[in-house]
PDB file of C-alpha atoms in Angstrom:
ATOM      1  CA  MET A   1     101.754  89.405  88.543  1.00 74.00           C
ATOM      2  CA  ASN A   2     103.602  92.612  86.765  1.00 83.00           C
ATOM      3  CA  ILE A   3     104.239  94.753  88.446  1.00 88.00           C
ATOM      4  CA  PHE A   4     106.771  96.226  85.949  1.00 91.00           C
ATOM      5  CA  PRO A   5     103.930  98.377  84.519  1.00 88.00           C
ATOM      6  CA  LEU A   6     103.924 100.764  87.760  1.00 88.00           C
ATOM      7  CA  ALA A   7     107.156 100.247  88.379  1.00 93.00           C
ATOM      8  CA  ILE A   8     108.412 102.301  84.153  1.00 91.00           C
ATOM      9  CA  GLN A   9     105.686 105.224  85.589  1.00 89.00           C
ATOM     10  CA  VAL A  10     107.860 105.950  88.658  1.00 92.00           C
ATOM     11  CA  VAL A  11     111.029 105.413  87.132  1.00 93.00           C
ATOM     12  CA  ASN A  12     109.335 108.125  84.781  1.00 90.00           C
ATOM     13  CA  VAL A  13     108.796 110.464  87.176  1.00 90.00           C
ATOM     14  CA  LEU A  14     112.088 109.944  88.317  1.00 93.00           C
ATOM     15  CA  ASN A  15     113.276 110.355  85.050  1.00 92.00           C
ATOM     16  CA  PHE A  16     111.380 114.104  84.410  1.00 90.00           C
ATOM     17  CA  PHE A  17     112.385 115.538  87.412  1.00 91.00           C
ATOM     18  CA  ILE A  18     116.095 114.690  86.308  1.00 91.00           C
ATOM     19  CA  THR A  19     115.370 116.279  83.199  1.00 88.00           C
ATOM     20  CA  TYR A  20     113.403 118.969  83.426  1.00 87.00           C
ATOM     21  CA  ALA A  21     113.117 119.985  87.625  1.00 85.00           C
ATOM     22  CA  ASP A  22     116.110 122.471  86.857  1.00 80.00           C
ATOM     23  CA  THR A  23     113.252 124.672  85.363  1.00 84.00           C
ATOM     24  CA  PHE A  24     110.032 124.151  87.993  1.00 85.00           C
ATOM     25  CA  LEU A  25     111.928 123.920  91.250  1.00 84.00           C
ATOM     26  CA  SER A  26     112.115 126.640  93.020  1.00 85.00           C
ATOM     27  CA  SER A  27     116.125 126.451  93.214  1.00 88.00           C
ATOM     28  CA  PRO A  28     118.526 125.376  92.222  1.00 85.00           C
ATOM     29  CA  ASN A  29     119.107 123.097  95.488  1.00 91.00           C
ATOM     30  CA  SER A  30     115.906 121.058  94.957  1.00 92.00           C
ATOM     31  CA  TYR A  31     117.952 119.708  92.170  1.00 91.00           C
ATOM     32  CA  ASP A  32     121.198 118.337  93.777  1.00 93.00           C
ATOM     33  CA  GLU A  33     118.944 117.483  96.856  1.00 94.00           C
ATOM     34  CA  LEU A  34     116.885 114.990  94.222  1.00 94.00           C
ATOM     35  CA  PHE A  35     120.391 113.974  92.939  1.00 95.00           C
ATOM     36  CA  TYR A  36     121.861 113.121  96.862  1.00 96.00           C
ATOM     37  CA  GLU A  37     118.310 111.303  97.163  1.00 96.00           C
ATOM     38  CA  ILE A  38     118.765 109.324  94.253  1.00 96.00           C
ATOM     39  CA  ILE A  39     122.300 108.314  95.327  1.00 96.00           C
ATOM     40  CA  ARG A  40     121.202 107.817  99.291  1.00 95.00           C
ATOM     41  CA  MET A  41     118.977 105.786  97.818  1.00 96.00           C
ATOM     42  CA  ARG A  42     120.902 104.098  94.878  1.00 96.00           C
ATOM     43  CA  LEU A  43     121.154 100.317  96.488  1.00 97.00           C
ATOM     44  CA  ILE A  44     116.811 100.346  95.694  1.00 96.00           C
ATOM     45  CA  PHE A  45     118.403 101.336  92.198  1.00 96.00           C
ATOM     46  CA  THR A  46     120.287  98.777  92.114  1.00 96.00           C
ATOM     47  CA  ASN A  47     118.125  96.464  93.201  1.00 97.00           C
ATOM     48  CA  LEU A  48     115.577  97.075  90.680  1.00 96.00           C
ATOM     49  CA  ASN A  49     117.676  97.798  87.810  1.00 96.00           C
ATOM     50  CA  ALA A  50     119.246  94.343  88.703  1.00 96.00           C
ATOM     51  CA  MET A  51     115.821  92.501  88.943  1.00 94.00           C
ATOM     52  CA  ALA A  52     114.467  94.197  85.794  1.00 94.00           C
ATOM     53  CA  LEU A  53     117.774  92.688  83.894  1.00 94.00           C
ATOM     54  CA  ARG A  54     116.860  88.427  85.284  1.00 93.00           C
ATOM     55  CA  TYR A  55     113.745  88.878  84.541  1.00 91.00           C
ATOM     56  CA  SER A  56     114.295  90.783  80.550  1.00 90.00           C
ATOM     57  CA  THR A  57     117.096  88.917  79.872  1.00 90.00           C
ATOM     58  CA  SER A  58     114.901  85.725  80.733  1.00 85.00           C
ATOM     59  CA  GLU A  59     113.927  83.304  77.307  1.00 82.00           C
ATOM     60  CA  SER A  60     110.296  82.607  79.282  1.00 81.00           C
ATOM     61  CA  TYR A  61     109.081  85.157  81.364  1.00 82.00           C
ATOM     62  CA  GLU A  62     106.158  86.187  80.287  1.00 86.00           C
ATOM     63  CA  TYR A  63     106.375  90.367  80.753  1.00 88.00           C
ATOM     64  CA  LYS A  64     110.388  89.739  79.201  1.00 90.00           C
ATOM     65  CA  GLU A  65     109.293  92.928  77.179  1.00 91.00           C
ATOM     66  CA  HIS A  66     107.262  95.155  80.076  1.00 92.00           C
ATOM     67  CA  ALA A  67     110.941  94.569  82.076  1.00 92.00           C
ATOM     68  CA  LEU A  68     113.049  95.684  78.891  1.00 93.00           C
ATOM     69  CA  LYS A  69     111.001  98.505  79.033  1.00 93.00           C
ATOM     70  CA  LEU A  70     112.176  99.244  82.640  1.00 94.00           C
ATOM     71  CA  THR A  71     115.755  99.155  82.601  1.00 94.00           C
ATOM     72  CA  ASN A  72     115.954 101.269  79.671  1.00 92.00           C
ATOM     73  CA  SER A  73     113.983 103.437  81.625  1.00 93.00           C
ATOM     74  CA  LEU A  74     116.244 103.141  84.362  1.00 95.00           C
ATOM     75  CA  VAL A  75     119.332 104.975  82.387  1.00 94.00           C
ATOM     76  CA  ASN A  76     119.972 107.884  84.041  1.00 95.00           C
ATOM     77  CA  VAL A  77     118.593 106.724  86.697  1.00 96.00           C
ATOM     78  CA  ARG A  78     121.792 104.528  87.448  1.00 96.00           C
ATOM     79  CA  ASP A  79     124.420 106.652  85.263  1.00 96.00           C
ATOM     80  CA  ILE A  80     123.564 109.470  88.784  1.00 97.00           C
ATOM     81  CA  VAL A  81     124.391 105.998  90.619  1.00 96.00           C
ATOM     82  CA  ASN A  82     126.732 105.021  88.917  1.00 96.00           C
ATOM     83  CA  HIS A  83     128.948 108.334  89.144  1.00 96.00           C
ATOM     84  CA  PHE A  84     128.751 109.454  91.800  1.00 96.00           C
ATOM     85  CA  PRO A  85     129.430 107.350  94.514  1.00 95.00           C
ATOM     86  CA  PRO A  86     133.534 106.437  93.157  1.00 96.00           C
ATOM     87  CA  LYS A  87     133.812 110.673  93.330  1.00 96.00           C
ATOM     88  CA  ILE A  88     132.468 110.858  96.878  1.00 96.00           C
ATOM     89  CA  ALA A  89     134.675 107.908  97.450  1.00 95.00           C
ATOM     90  CA  ALA A  90     137.764 109.546  95.959  1.00 95.00           C
ATOM     91  CA  TRP A  91     136.996 113.358  97.998  1.00 95.00           C
ATOM     92  CA  LEU A  92     136.879 110.817 101.185  1.00 94.00           C
ATOM     93  CA  ALA A  93     139.650 109.149 100.192  1.00 95.00           C
ATOM     94  CA  LYS A  94     141.807 113.025  99.751  1.00 95.00           C
ATOM     95  CA  GLU A  95     140.127 114.732 103.253  1.00 92.00           C
ATOM     96  CA  SER A  96     140.426 111.784 105.234  1.00 92.00           C
ATOM     97  CA  LEU A  97     137.333 111.216 106.174  1.00 89.00           C
ATOM     98  CA  SER A  98     134.641 108.292 106.853  1.00 89.00           C
ATOM     99  CA  THR A  99     131.478 109.891 107.379  1.00 90.00           C
ATOM    100  CA  PRO A 100     130.694 113.107 104.931  1.00 92.00           C
ATOM    101  CA  THR A 101     127.765 115.705 105.747  1.00 93.00           C
ATOM    102  CA  GLU A 102     124.913 116.396 103.578  1.00 94.00           C
ATOM    103  CA  GLN A 103     126.142 119.976 102.061  1.00 95.00           C
ATOM    104  CA  GLN A 104     129.860 118.020 101.933  1.00 95.00           C
ATOM    105  CA  ILE A 105     127.940 115.504  99.476  1.00 95.00           C
ATOM    106  CA  LEU A 106     126.105 118.525  97.854  1.00 95.00           C
ATOM    107  CA  ALA A 107     128.797 120.163  97.162  1.00 96.00           C
ATOM    108  CA  ILE A 108     130.859 116.563  95.468  1.00 96.00           C
ATOM    109  CA  ILE A 109     127.617 116.640  93.166  1.00 95.00           C
ATOM    110  CA  ILE A 110     127.566 120.977  92.592  1.00 95.00           C
ATOM    111  CA  GLN A 111     130.893 120.398  91.614  1.00 95.00           C
ATOM    112  CA  ASN A 112     130.715 117.010  89.057  1.00 95.00           C
ATOM    113  CA  TYR A 113     126.913 118.366  87.225  1.00 92.00           C
ATOM    114  CA  ASP A 114     129.670 119.097  83.774  1.00 92.00           C
ATOM    115  CA  SER A 115     130.763 114.765  83.561  1.00 94.00           C
ATOM    116  CA  LEU A 116     127.195 113.430  84.084  1.00 92.00           C
ATOM    117  CA  ALA A 117     126.307 112.282  80.611  1.00 90.00           C
ATOM    118  CA  LEU A 118     122.361 111.700  81.114  1.00 88.00           C
ATOM    119  CA  LYS A 119     119.278 111.043  78.002  1.00 87.00           C
ATOM    120  CA  LEU A 120     116.598 112.372  76.866  1.00 81.00           C
ATOM    121  CA  GLN A 121     114.098 109.895  77.908  1.00 76.00           C
ATOM    122  CA  ASP A 122     111.420 110.117  75.097  1.00 70.00           C
ATOM    123  CA  ASN A 123     107.889 110.060  76.186  1.00 68.00           C
ATOM    124  CA  LEU A 124     108.384 111.193  79.774  1.00 66.00           C
ATOM    125  CA  ASP A 125     105.521 114.506  78.322  1.00 61.00           C
ATOM    126  CA  GLN A 126     102.710 112.107  77.584  1.00 63.00           C
ATOM    127  CA  TYR A 127     100.791 110.848  80.230  1.00 65.00           C
ATOM    128  CA  GLU A 128      97.863 108.894  81.087  1.00 65.00           C
ATOM    129  CA  ARG A 129      94.740 110.373  82.010  1.00 67.00           C
ATOM    130  CA  TYR A 130      94.053 109.514  86.004  1.00 58.00           C
ATOM    131  CA  SER A 131      91.278 107.220  86.495  1.00 63.00           C
ATOM    132  CA  GLU A 132      89.349 106.729  89.837  1.00 64.00           C
ATOM    133  CA  LYS A 133      89.794 103.408  89.788  1.00 64.00           C
ATOM    134  CA  PRO A 134      93.912 102.626  88.461  1.00 67.00           C
ATOM    135  CA  ASN A 135      95.089  99.365  86.829  1.00 67.00           C
ATOM    136  CA  HIS A 136      96.839  99.016  89.369  1.00 67.00           C
ATOM    137  CA  THR A 137      93.831  98.205  91.897  1.00 74.00           C
ATOM    138  CA  ALA A 138      94.271  95.025  91.731  1.00 75.00           C
ATOM    139  CA  PHE A 139      97.649  94.940  92.124  1.00 74.00           C
ATOM    140  CA  PHE A 140      97.363  96.569  95.699  1.00 76.00           C
ATOM    141  CA  GLU A 141      94.434  94.972  96.408  1.00 81.00           C
ATOM    142  CA  GLU A 142      96.132  90.996  96.526  1.00 80.00           C
ATOM    143  CA  MET A 143      99.559  92.412  98.319  1.00 76.00           C
ATOM    144  CA  VAL A 144      97.538  93.921 100.906  1.00 83.00           C
ATOM    145  CA  ILE A 145      95.679  90.052 101.120  1.00 85.00           C
ATOM    146  CA  ILE A 146      98.635  88.102 100.733  1.00 82.00           C
ATOM    147  CA  ASN A 147      99.763  90.512 103.446  1.00 80.00           C
ATOM    148  CA  ILE A 148      97.078  89.504 106.355  1.00 77.00           C
TER     149      ILE A 148
END
């Protein structure tokens, strides 16, 4: 079962928001909150990246190309997840705090945008047309059957 195309589509939506959201979101705070949520959910992205790396380096895996594409798609998310936590940890140590508030984290994010280097992803403006019966239906049906 190849879950990588679906994961790539999800990550591409995130990349679209990371790259262009400041031009269409209602306020700059929404962009800051996007980064906050990515950082807060970093374990999910770290595990997704680890899975993609594991399968992309496997010699005999049939979906190796899709896994490699997912690894490449995760580059900006990986950069965000690796960039901000050390800055947050340094700030917490400096302030002698153990549990920061959301506002404190958002302030750290805003202060450290300049030192974050993101990459422009190719083909974010291209998408598959909507289908009443998408390709992923069989995948989700199988997941439901397995879990029941």
